[in-house]
CSV table of C-alpha atoms in Angstrom, one decimal:
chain,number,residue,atom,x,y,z
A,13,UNK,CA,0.0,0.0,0.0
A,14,UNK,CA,1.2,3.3,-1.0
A,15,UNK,CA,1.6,6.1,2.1
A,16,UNK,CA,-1.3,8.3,3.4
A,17,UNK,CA,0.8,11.5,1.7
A,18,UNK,CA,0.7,9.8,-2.1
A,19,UNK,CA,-3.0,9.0,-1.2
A,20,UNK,CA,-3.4,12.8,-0.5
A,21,UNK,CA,-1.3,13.9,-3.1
A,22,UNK,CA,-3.7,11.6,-5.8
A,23,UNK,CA,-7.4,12.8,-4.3
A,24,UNK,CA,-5.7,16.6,-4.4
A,25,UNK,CA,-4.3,15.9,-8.4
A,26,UNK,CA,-7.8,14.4,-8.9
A,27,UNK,CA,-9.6,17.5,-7.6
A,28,UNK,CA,-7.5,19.9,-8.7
A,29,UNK,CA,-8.2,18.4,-12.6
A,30,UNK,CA,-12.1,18.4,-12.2
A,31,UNK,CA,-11.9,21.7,-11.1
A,32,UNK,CA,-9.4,23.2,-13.9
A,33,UNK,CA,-11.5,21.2,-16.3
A,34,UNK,CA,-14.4,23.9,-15.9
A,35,UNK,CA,-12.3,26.6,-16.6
A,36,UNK,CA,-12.4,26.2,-20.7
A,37,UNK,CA,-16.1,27.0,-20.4
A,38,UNK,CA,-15.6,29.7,-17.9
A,39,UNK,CA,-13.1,31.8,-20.0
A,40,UNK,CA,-15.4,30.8,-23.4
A,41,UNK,CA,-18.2,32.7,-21.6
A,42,UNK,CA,-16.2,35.6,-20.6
A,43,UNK,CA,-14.4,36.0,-24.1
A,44,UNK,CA,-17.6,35.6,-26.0
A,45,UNK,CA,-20.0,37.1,-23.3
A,46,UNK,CA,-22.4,34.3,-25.0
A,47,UNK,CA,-23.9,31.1,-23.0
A,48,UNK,CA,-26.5,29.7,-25.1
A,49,UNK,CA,-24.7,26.3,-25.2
A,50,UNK,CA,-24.6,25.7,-21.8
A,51,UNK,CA,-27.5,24.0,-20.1
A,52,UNK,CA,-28.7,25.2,-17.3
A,53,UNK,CA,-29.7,21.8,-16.0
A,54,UNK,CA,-25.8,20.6,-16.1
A,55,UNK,CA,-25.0,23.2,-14.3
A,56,UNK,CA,-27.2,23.2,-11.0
A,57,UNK,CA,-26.6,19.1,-11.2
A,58,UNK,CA,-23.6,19.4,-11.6
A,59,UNK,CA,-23.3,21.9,-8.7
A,60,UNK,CA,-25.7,20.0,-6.4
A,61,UNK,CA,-23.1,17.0,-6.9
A,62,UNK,CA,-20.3,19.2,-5.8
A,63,UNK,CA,-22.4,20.4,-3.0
A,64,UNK,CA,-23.0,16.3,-1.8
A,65,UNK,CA,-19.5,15.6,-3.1
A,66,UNK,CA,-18.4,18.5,-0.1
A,67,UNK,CA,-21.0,17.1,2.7
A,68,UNK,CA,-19.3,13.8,2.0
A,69,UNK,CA,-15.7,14.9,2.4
A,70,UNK,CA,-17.0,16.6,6.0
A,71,UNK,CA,-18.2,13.1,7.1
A,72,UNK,CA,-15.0,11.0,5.9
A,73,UNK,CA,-13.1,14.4,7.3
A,74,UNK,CA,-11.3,14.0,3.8
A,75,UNK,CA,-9.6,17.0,3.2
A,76,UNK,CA,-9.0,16.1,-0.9
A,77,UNK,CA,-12.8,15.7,-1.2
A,78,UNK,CA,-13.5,19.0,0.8
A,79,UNK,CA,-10.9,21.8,-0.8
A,80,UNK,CA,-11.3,20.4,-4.3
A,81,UNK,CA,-15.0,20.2,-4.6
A,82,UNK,CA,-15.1,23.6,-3.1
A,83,UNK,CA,-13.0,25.1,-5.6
A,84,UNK,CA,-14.8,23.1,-8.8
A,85,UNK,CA,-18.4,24.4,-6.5
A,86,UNK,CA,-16.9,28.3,-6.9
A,87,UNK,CA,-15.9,28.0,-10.5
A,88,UNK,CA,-19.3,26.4,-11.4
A,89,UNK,CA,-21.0,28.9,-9.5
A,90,UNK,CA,-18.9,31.3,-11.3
A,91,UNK,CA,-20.1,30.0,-14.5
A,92,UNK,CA,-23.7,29.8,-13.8
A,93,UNK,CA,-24.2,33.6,-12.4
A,94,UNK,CA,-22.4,34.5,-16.2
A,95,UNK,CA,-24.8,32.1,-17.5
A,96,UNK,CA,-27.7,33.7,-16.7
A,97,UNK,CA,-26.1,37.0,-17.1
A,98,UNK,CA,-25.2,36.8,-20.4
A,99,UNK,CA,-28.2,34.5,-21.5
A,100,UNK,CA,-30.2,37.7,-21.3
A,101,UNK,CA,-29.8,40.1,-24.3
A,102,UNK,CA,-27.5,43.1,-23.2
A,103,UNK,CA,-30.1,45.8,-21.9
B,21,UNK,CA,-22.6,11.8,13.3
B,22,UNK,CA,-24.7,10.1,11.0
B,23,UNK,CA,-24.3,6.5,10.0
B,24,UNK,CA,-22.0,4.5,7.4
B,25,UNK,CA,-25.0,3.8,5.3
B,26,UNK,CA,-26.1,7.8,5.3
B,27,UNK,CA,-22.7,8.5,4.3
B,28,UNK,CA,-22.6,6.2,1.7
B,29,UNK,CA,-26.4,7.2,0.2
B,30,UNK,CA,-24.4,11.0,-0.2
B,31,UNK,CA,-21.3,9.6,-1.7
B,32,UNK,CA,-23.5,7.8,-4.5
B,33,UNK,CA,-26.3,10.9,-4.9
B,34,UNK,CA,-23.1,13.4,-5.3
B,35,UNK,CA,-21.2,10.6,-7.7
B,36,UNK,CA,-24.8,10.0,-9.2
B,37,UNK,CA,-25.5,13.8,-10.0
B,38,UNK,CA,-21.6,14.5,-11.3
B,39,UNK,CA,-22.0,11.6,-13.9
B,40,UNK,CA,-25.7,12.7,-14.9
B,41,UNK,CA,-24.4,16.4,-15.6
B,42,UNK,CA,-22.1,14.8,-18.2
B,43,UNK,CA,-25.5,13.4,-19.9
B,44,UNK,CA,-26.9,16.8,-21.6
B,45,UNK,CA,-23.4,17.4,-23.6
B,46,UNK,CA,-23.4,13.4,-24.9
B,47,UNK,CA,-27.7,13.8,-26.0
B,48,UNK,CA,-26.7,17.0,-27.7
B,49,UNK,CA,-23.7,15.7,-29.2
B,50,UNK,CA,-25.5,12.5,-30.4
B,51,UNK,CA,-28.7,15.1,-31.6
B,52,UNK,CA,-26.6,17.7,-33.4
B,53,UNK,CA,-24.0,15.6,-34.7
B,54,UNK,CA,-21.8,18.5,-34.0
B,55,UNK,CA,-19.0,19.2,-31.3
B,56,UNK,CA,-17.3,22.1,-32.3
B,57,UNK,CA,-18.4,23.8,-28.9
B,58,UNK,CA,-16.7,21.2,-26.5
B,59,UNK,CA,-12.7,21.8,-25.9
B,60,UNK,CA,-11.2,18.5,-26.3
B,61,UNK,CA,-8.4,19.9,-23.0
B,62,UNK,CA,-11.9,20.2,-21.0
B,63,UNK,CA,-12.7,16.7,-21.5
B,64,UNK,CA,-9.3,15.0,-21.5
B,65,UNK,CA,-8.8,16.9,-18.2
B,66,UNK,CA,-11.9,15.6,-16.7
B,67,UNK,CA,-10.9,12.4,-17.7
B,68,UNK,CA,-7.9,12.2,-16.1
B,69,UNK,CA,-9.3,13.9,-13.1
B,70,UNK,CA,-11.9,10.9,-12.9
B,71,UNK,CA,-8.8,8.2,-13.3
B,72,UNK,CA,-7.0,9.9,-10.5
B,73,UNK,CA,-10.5,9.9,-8.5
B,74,UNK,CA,-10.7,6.1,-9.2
B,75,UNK,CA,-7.9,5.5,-7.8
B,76,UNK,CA,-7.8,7.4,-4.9
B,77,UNK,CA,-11.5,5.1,-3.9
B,78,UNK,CA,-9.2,2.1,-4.6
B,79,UNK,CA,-6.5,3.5,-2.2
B,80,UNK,CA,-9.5,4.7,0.3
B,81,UNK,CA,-11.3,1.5,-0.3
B,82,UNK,CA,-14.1,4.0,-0.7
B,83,UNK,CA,-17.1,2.5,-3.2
B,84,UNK,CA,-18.5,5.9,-3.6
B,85,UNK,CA,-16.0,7.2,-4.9
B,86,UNK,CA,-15.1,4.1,-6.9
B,87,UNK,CA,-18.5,3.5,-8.8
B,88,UNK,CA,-19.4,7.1,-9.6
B,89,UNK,CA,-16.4,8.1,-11.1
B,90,UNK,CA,-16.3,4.8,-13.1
B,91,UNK,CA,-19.7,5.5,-14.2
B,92,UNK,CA,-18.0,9.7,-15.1
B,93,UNK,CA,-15.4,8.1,-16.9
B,94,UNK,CA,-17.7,5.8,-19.4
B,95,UNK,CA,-19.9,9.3,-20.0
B,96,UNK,CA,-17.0,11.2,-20.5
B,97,UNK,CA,-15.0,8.8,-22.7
B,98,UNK,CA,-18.3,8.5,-25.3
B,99,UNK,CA,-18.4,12.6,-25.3
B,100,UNK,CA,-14.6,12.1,-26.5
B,101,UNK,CA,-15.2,9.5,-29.1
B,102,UNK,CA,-18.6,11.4,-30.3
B,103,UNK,CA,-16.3,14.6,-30.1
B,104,UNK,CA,-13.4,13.8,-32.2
B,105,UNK,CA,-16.0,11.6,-34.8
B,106,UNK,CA,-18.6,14.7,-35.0
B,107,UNK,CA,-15.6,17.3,-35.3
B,108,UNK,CA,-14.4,15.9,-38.6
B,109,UNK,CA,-17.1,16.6,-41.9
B,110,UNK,CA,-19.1,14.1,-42.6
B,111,UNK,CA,-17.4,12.4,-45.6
């Protein structure tokens, strides 16, 4: 078995990938102030999974599962307020 | 604290919503026979954030963790194939 840092080190990597994996869509939104392709149903899923994916870490007190899925919760959040923002014709 | 089984039912829901978020990008993909819109670094760093996920379950003997992100990975892998087949004209 492989030490309880490496096992850290892993859930962090893992984390830290999901989260910069949103990022494309968040910098597409800001450089084209457009979101039509984004479904708002992906996002608040995908957000309520973070949200459980958070509780989960707090009751295995698994710090990989908690900071990660915080920072993948922000950035979705992120991308759904400029969702909705930019959904709307500008006024 | 709640019980093992409560903790597990959350592990599953949050794995459970996080693969079904990947669902609306594969039915539109499949639909519009088109996936110019997806970045192929988004979904190639998902994917290798779900691997890494996988194995941290295996190394936290943590079925949760295991299934869903199994059940990420098949999703995500047909958005890649359907991405890179869709991207190319239709000959």
């Amino acid at each position: 078995m492989i030490s309880e840092t490496w096992t850290q080190i892993i859930g962090l990597a893992a984390g830290v990938c999901t989260a910069v994996s949103l990022l494309p869509q968040l910098i597409k939104i800001i450089r084209e102030k457009r979101a039509e392709q984004l479904s708002l149903f992906y996002l608040f899923t995908l957000l309520l999974g973070l949200g459980l994916w958070i509780a989960y870490g707090f009751l295995r007190t698994d710090l990989p599962i908690i900071l990660t899925n915080i920072a993948s919760a922000i950035l979705n959040i992120a991308v759904i307020v400029l969702s909705i923002r930019y959904r709307k014709p500008q006024s």
